[in-house]
Short mmCIF file of C-alpha atoms and ligand atoms in Angstrom, two decimals:
data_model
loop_
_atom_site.label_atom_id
_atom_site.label_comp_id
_atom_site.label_asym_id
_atom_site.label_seq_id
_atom_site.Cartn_x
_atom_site.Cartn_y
_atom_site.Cartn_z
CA UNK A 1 -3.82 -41.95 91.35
CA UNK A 2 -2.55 -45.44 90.49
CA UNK A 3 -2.88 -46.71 87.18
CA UNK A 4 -3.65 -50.02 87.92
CA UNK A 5 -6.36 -49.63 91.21
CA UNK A 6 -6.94 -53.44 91.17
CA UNK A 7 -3.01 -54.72 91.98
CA UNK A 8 -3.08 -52.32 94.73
CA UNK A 9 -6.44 -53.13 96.07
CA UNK A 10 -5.37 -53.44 99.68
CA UNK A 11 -9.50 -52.56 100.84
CA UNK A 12 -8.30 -49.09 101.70
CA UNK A 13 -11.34 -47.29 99.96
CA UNK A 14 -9.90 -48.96 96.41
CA UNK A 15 -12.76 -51.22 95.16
CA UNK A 16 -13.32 -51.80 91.81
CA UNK A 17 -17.05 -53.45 91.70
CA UNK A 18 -16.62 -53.32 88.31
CA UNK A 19 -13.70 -56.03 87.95
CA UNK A 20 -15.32 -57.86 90.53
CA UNK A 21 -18.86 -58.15 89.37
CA UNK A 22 -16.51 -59.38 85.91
CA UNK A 23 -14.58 -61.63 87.62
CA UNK A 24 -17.50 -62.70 89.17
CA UNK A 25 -15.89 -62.27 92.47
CA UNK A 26 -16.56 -62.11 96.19
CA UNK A 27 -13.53 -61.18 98.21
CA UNK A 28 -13.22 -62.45 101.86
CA UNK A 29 -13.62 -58.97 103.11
CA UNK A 30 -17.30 -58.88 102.15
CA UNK A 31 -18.16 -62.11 103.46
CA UNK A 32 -20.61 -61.77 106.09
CA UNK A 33 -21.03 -64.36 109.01
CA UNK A 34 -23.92 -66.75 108.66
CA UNK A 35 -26.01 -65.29 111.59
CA UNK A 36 -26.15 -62.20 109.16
CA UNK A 37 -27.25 -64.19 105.90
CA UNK A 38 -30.10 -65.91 107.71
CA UNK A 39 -32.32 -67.32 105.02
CA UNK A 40 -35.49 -64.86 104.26
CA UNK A 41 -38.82 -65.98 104.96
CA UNK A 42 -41.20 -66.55 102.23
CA UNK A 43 -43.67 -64.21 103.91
CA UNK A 44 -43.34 -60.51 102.94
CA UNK A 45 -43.55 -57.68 105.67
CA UNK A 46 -47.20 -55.90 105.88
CA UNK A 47 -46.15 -52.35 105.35
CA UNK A 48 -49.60 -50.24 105.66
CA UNK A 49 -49.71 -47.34 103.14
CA UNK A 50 -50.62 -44.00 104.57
CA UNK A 51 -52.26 -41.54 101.59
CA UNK A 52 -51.05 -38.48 102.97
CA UNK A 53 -52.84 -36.32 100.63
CA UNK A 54 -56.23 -37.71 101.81
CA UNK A 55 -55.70 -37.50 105.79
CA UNK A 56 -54.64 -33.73 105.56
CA UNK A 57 -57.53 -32.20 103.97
CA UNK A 58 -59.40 -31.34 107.34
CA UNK A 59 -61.29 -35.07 107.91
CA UNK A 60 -60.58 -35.41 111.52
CA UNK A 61 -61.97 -39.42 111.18
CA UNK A 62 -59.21 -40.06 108.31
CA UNK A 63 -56.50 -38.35 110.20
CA UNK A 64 -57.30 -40.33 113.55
CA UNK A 65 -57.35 -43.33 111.49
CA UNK A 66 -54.36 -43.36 109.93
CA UNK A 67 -52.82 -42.66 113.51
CA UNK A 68 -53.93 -45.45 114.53
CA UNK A 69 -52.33 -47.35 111.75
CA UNK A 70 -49.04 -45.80 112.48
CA UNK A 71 -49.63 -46.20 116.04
CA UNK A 72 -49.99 -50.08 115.98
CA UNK A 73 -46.93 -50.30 113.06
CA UNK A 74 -44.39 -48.46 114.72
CA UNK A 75 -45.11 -49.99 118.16
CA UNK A 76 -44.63 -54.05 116.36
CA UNK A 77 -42.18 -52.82 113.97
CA UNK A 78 -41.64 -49.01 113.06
CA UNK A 79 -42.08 -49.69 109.41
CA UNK A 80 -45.00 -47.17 107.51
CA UNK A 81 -45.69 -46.09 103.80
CA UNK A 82 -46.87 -42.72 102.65
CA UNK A 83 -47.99 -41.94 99.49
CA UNK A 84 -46.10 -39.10 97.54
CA UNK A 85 -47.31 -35.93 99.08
CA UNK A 86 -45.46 -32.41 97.86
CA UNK A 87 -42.67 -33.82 96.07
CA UNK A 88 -42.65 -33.08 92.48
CA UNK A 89 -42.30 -36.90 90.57
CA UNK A 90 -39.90 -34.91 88.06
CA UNK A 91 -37.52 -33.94 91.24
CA UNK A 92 -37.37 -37.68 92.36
CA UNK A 93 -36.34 -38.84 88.77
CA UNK A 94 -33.99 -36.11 88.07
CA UNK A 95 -32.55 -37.10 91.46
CA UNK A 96 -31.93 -40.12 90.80
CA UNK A 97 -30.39 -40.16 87.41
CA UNK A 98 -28.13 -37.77 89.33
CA UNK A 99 -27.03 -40.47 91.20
CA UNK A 100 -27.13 -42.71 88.28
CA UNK A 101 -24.17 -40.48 86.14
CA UNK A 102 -22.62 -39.96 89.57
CA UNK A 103 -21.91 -43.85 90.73
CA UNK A 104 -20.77 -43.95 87.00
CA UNK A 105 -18.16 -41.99 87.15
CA UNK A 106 -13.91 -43.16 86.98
CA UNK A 107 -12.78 -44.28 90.12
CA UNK A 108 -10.18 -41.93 91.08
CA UNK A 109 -13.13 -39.67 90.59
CA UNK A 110 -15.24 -40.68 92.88
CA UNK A 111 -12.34 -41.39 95.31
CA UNK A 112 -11.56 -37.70 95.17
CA UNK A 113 -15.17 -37.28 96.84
CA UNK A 114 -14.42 -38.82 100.06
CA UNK A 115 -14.78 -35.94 102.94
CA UNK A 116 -15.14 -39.08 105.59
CA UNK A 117 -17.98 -39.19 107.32
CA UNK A 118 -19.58 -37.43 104.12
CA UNK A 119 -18.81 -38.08 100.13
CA UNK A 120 -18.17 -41.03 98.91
CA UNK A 121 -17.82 -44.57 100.14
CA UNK A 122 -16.89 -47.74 98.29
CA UNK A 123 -18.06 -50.93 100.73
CA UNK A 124 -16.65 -48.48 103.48
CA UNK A 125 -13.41 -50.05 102.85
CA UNK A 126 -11.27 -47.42 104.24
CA UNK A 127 -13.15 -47.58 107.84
CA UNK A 128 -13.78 -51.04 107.61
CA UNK A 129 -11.97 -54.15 106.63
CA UNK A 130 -14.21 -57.26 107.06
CA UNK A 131 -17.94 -57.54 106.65
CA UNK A 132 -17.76 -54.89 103.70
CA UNK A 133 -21.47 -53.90 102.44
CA UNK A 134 -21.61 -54.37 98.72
CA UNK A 135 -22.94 -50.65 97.69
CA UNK A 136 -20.97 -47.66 97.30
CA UNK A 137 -22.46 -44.27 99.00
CA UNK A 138 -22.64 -40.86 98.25
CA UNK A 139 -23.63 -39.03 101.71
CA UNK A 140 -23.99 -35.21 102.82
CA UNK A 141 -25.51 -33.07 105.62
CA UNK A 142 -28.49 -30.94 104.71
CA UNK A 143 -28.71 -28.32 107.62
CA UNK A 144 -32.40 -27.15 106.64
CA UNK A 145 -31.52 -23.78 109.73
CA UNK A 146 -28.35 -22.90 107.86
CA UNK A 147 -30.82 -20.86 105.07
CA UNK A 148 -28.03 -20.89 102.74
CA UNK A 149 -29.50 -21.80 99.60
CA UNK A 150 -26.34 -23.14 97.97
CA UNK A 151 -25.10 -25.34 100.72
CA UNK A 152 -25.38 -28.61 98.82
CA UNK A 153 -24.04 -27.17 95.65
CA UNK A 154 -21.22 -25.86 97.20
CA UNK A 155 -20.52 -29.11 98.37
CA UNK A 156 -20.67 -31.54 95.16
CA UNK A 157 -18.85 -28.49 93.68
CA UNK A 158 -16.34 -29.03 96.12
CA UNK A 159 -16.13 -32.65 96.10
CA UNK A 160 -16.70 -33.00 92.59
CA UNK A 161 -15.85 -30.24 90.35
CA UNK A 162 -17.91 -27.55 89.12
CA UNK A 163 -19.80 -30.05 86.46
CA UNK A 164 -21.56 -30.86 89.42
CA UNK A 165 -23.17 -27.53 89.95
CA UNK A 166 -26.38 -28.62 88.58
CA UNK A 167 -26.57 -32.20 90.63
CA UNK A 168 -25.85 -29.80 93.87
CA UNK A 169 -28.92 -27.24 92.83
CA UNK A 170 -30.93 -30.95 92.09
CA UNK A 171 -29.93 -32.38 95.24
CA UNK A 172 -30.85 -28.80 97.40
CA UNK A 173 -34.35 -28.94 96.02
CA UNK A 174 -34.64 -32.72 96.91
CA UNK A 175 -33.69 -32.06 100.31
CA UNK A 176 -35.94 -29.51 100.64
CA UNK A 177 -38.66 -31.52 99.61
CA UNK A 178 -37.85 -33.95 101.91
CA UNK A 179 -37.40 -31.38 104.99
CA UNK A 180 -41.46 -30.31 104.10
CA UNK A 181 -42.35 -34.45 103.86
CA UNK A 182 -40.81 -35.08 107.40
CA UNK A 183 -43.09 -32.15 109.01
CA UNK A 184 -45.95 -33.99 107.67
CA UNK A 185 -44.58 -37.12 108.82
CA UNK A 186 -43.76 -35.96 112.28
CA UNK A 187 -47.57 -34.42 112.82
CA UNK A 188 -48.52 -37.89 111.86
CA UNK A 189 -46.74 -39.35 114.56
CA UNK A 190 -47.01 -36.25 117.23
CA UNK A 191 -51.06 -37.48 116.81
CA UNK A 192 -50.08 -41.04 117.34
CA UNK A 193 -48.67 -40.75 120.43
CA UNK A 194 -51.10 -38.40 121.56
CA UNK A 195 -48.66 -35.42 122.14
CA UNK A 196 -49.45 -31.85 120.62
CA UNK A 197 -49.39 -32.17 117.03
CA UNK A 198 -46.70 -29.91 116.68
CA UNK A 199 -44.40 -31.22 119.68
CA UNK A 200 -42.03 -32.89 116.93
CA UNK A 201 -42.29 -30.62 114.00
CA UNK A 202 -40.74 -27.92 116.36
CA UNK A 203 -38.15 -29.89 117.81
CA UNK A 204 -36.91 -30.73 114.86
CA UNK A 205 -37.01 -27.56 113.00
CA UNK A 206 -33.89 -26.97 113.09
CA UNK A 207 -32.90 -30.09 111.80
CA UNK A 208 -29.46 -31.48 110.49
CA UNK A 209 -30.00 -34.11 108.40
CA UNK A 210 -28.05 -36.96 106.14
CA UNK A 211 -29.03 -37.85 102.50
CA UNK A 212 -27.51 -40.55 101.43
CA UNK A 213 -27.82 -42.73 98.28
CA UNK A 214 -26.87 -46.31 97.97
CA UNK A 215 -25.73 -47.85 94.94
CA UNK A 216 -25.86 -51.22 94.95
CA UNK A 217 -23.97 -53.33 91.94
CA UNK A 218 -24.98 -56.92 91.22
CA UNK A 219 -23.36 -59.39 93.04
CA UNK A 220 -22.33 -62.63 90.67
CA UNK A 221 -20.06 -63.75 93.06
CA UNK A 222 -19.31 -67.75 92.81
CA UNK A 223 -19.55 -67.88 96.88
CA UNK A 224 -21.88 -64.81 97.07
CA UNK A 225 -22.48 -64.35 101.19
CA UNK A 226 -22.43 -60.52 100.54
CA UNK A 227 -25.07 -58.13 101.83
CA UNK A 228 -25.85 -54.86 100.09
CA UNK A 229 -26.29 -53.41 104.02
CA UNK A 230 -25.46 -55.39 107.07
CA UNK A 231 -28.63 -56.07 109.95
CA UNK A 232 -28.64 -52.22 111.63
CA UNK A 233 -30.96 -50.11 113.45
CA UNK A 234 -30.69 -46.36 112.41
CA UNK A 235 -29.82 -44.15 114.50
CA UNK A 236 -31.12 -41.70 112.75
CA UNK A 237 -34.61 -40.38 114.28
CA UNK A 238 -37.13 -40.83 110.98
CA UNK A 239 -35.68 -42.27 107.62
CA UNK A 240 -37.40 -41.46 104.10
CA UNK A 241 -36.34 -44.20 101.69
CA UNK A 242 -37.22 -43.93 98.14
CA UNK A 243 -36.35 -46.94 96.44
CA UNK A 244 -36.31 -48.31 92.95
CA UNK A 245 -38.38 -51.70 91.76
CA UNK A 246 -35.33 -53.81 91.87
CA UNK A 247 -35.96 -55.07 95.82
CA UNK A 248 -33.70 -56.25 98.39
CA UNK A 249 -34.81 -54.25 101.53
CA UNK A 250 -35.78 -56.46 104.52
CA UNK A 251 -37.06 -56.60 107.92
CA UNK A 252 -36.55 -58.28 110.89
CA UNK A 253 -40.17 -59.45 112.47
CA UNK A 254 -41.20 -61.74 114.65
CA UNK A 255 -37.76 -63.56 114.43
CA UNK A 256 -38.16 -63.58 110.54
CA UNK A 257 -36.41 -61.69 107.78
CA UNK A 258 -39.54 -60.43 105.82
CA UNK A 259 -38.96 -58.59 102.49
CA UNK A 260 -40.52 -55.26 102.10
CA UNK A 261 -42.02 -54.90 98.14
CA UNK A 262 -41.26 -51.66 96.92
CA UNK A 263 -44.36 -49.86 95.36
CA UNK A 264 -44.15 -46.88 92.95
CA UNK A 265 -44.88 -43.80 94.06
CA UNK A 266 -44.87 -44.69 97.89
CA UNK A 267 -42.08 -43.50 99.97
CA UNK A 268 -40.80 -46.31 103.26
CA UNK A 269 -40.68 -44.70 106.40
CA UNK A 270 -38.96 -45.81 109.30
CA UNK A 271 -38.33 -45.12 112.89
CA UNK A 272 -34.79 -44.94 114.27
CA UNK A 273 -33.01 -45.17 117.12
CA UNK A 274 -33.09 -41.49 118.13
CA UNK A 275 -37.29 -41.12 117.54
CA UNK A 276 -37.61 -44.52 119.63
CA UNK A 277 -35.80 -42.58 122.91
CA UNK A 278 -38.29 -39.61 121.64
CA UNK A 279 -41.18 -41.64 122.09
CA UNK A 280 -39.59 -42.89 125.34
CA UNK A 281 -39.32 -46.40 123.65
CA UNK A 282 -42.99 -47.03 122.97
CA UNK A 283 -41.89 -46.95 119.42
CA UNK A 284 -39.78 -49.30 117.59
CA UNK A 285 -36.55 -48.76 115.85
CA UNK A 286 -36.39 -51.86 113.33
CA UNK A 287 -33.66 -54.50 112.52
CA UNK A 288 -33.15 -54.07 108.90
CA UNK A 289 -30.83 -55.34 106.19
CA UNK A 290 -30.36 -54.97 102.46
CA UNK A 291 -29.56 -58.14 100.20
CA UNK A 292 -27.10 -58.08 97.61
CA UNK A 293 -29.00 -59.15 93.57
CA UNK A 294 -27.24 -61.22 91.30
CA UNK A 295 -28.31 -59.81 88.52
CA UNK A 296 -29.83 -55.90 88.83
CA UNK A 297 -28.17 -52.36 90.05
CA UNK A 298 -30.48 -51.19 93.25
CA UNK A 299 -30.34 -47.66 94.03
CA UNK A 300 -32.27 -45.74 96.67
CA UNK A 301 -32.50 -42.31 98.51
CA UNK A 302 -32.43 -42.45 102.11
CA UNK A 303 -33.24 -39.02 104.15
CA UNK A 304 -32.30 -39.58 107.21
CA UNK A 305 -34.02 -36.53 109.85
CA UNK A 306 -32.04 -35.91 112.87
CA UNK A 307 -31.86 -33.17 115.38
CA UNK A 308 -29.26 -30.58 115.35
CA UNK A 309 -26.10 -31.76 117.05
CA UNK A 310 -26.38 -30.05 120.24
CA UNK A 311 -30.08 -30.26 121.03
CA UNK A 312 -30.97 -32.63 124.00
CA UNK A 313 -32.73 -35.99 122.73
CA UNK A 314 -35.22 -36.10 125.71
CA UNK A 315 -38.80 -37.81 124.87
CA UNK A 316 -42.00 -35.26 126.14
CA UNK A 317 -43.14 -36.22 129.70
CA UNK A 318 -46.72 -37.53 128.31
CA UNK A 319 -47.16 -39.89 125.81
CA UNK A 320 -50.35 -41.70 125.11
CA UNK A 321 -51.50 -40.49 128.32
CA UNK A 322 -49.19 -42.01 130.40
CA UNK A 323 -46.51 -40.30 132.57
CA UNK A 324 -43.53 -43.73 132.66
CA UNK A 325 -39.87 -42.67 133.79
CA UNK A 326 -37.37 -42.11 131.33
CA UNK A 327 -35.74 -45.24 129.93
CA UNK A 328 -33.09 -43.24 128.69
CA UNK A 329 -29.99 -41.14 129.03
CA UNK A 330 -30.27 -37.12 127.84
CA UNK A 331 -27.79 -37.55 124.96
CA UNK A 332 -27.13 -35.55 121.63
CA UNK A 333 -27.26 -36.48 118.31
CA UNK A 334 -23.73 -35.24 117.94
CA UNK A 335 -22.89 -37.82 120.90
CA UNK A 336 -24.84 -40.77 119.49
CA UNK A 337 -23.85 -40.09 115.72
CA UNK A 338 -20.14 -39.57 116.86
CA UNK A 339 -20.46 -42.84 118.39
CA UNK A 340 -21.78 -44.52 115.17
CA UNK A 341 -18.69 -43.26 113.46
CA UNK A 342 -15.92 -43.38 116.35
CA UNK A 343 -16.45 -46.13 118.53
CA UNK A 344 -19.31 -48.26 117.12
CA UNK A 345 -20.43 -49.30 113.76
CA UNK A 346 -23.71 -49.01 113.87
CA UNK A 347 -25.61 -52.47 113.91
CA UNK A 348 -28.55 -54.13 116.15
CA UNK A 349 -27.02 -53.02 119.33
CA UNK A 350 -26.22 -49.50 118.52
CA UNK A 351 -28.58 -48.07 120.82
CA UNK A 352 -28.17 -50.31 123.96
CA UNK A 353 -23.96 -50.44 123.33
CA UNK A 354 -24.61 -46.18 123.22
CA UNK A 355 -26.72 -45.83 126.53
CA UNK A 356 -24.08 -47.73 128.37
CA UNK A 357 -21.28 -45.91 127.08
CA UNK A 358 -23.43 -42.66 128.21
CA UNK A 359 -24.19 -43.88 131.49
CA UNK A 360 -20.15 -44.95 131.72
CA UNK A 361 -18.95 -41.46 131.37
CA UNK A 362 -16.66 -42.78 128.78
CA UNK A 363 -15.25 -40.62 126.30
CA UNK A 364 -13.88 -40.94 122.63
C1 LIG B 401 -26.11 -42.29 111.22
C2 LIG B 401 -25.90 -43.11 110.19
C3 LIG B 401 -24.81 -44.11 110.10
C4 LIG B 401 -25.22 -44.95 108.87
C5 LIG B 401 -25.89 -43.93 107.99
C6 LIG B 401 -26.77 -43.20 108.99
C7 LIG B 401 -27.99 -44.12 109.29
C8 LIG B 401 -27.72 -45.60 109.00
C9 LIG B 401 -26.26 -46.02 109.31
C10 LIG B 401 -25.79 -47.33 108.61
C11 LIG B 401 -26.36 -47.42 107.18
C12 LIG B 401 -26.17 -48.61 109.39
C13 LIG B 401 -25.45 -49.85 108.79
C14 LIG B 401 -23.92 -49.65 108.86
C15 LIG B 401 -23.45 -48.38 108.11
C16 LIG B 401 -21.95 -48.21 108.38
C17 LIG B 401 -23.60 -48.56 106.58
O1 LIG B 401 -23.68 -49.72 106.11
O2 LIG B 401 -23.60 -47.56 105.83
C18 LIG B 401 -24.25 -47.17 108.68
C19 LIG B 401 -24.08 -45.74 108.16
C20 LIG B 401 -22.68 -45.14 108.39
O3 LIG B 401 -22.12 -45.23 109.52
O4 LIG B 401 -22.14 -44.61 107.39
O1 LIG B 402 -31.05 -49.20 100.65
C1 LIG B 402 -31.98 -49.61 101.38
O2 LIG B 402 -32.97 -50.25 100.95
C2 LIG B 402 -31.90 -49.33 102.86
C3 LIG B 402 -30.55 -48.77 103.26
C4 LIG B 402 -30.51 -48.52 104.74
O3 LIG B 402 -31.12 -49.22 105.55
C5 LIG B 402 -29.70 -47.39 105.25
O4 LIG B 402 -28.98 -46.75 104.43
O5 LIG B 402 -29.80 -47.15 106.50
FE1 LIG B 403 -31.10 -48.38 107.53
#
């Protein structure tokens, strides 16, 4: 690996944040356009808090409540809370300082990791070369069928060397966790949409999901116009996000960017692109950025659920009583994510810019 990464910095995966941040420098190739920076509003987004722990325990008025509350949030915005429910506190640290040594790690290191799509990522400069996010990523699949125990080790072990044994065996755990918190979740919103409580939990039981962490450095630059994540819609199906207290997360509501706080202990749930076709499109899949902070390192863990690749996305005939015809194309996720990484980075449009290509009969 070249000595000197800086001198040969052409954006081809070789960032150094760290000479940047010190040279208090914003290249041109993370400049976003100003229809992206859009000032934030002063407001902050509502986010109800769902306590999971206290709408499980068999009170039928709690549970109907709370899907209320999720009914009315994901229909304006698809933004929820839970509370912590199953996941071990000490799991979600340990997880995290994981990715704390990790994103610390020499460069050529961490370049070594990239399995494109999964691995690592600095600004995704060697698929992209304008617009750069400011965060690097560490991403993997987590194919909760696929009962092999050691799946995720054998990956960082792979990608990283065997002192990453033990992050792989923290990371398996996490994911597991995660995998039990979505089946809650997607009761939660079976109920909402008045569809058999399990409808969701089964479809997605053989789940392939993404974790992903995103490491965000400070931005000093003198011209900053960098965003930690572009304006995007997942499309993903349900995301778990466990962020830290540093901020930067916001959502696009009511034609305002509103900033969502984070709160300890509570996990942010949102719906994506591949849940709103489930529900038919009576839920929303929100616009959502991250900003870049001057002075603080951001980190967070986003889960992102999704079906296995060759399972039709088709949303259940009946939902909330009502029998409408299907807005939408039968697609995969292998399709849609395939898209995200082939043909279209994923952004506001991803979904729309997808059915079209569906209904095209285009190929890659
Ligand atoms: C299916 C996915 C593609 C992205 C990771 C997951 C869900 C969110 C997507 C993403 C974060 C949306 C913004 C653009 C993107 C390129 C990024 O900034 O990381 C997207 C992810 C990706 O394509 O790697
Ligand atoms: O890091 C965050 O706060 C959110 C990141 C995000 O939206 C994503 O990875 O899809
Ligand atoms: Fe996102």
């Amino acid at each position: 690996m070249a000595s000197n990464l800086k001198s040969e910095n052409d954006f081809k995966g070789l960032i150094d944040f760290k000479s940047l941040h010190e040279e208090a420098k914003v290249p041109q190739e993370f400049i976003w356009s100003s229809e992206d920076l859009v000032e934030t509003s002063k407001e902050e987004l509502n986010v109800p808090v769902i306590d999971l722990e206290a709408i499980f325990n068999g009170d039928d008025a709690a549970l109907a409540a709370a899907a209320k509350i999720v009914r009315e949030t994901c229909m304006e915005h698809g933004f929820f809370q839970v509370t912590n429910h199953g996941v071990d506190q000490n799991l979600i640290d340990a997880t995290y300082q994981e990715f704390v040594s990790l994103f610390k790690l020499p460069l050529d290191r961490k370049l070594n990791a990239m399995r494109n799509p999964w691995g690592y990522s600095g600004a995704h400069a060697a698929r992209y070369s304008a617009s750069l996010p400011w965060k690097e990523t560490f991403t993997f699949q987590y194919k909760h069928y696929d009962q092999s125990e050691t799946q995720i080790v054998d990956f960082f072990t792979a990608a990283l060397g065997d002192d990453h044994q033990h992050a792989g065996w923290v990371l398996q755990k996490y994911c597991e966790a995660m995998k039990k918190l979505t089946d809650v979740i997607l009761e939660l919103l079976a109920i909402s949409l008045d569809v058999d409580r399990s409808y969701y939990k089964k479809f997605f039981e053989d789940a392939e999901t993404m974790m992903r962490c995103n490491s965000y450095p400070p931005c000093s630059g003198i011209h900053a116009g960098a965003l930690g994540t572009g304006p995007h819609c997942d499309p993903t199906s349900v995301t778990i996000l466990f962020q830290d207290q540093v901020g930067g997360l916001e959502a696009f509501v009511d034609n305002k960017w509103l900033g969502i706080r984070p709160q300890p202990n509570n996990f942010v749930i949102n719906i994506g692109d591949t849940f709103k076709a489930l529900t038919n499109g009576v839920y929303k899949s929100c616009l959502h950025r991250v900003l870049a902070n001057r002075e603080k390192d951001r980190k967070t863990l986003a889960f992102f659920l999704c079906p296995k690749g060759d399972k039709i996305v088709r949303a259940p005939e009946n939902i909330l009583g009502r029998q409408e015809p299907t807005k939408y194309p039968d697609f995969t996720w292998k399709q849609f994510f395939e898209f995200t990484q082939r043909k279209h980075r994923a952004d506001p449009n991803t979904l729309p810019d997808f059915v079209s290509w569906i209904n095209s009969n285009s190929s890659f």
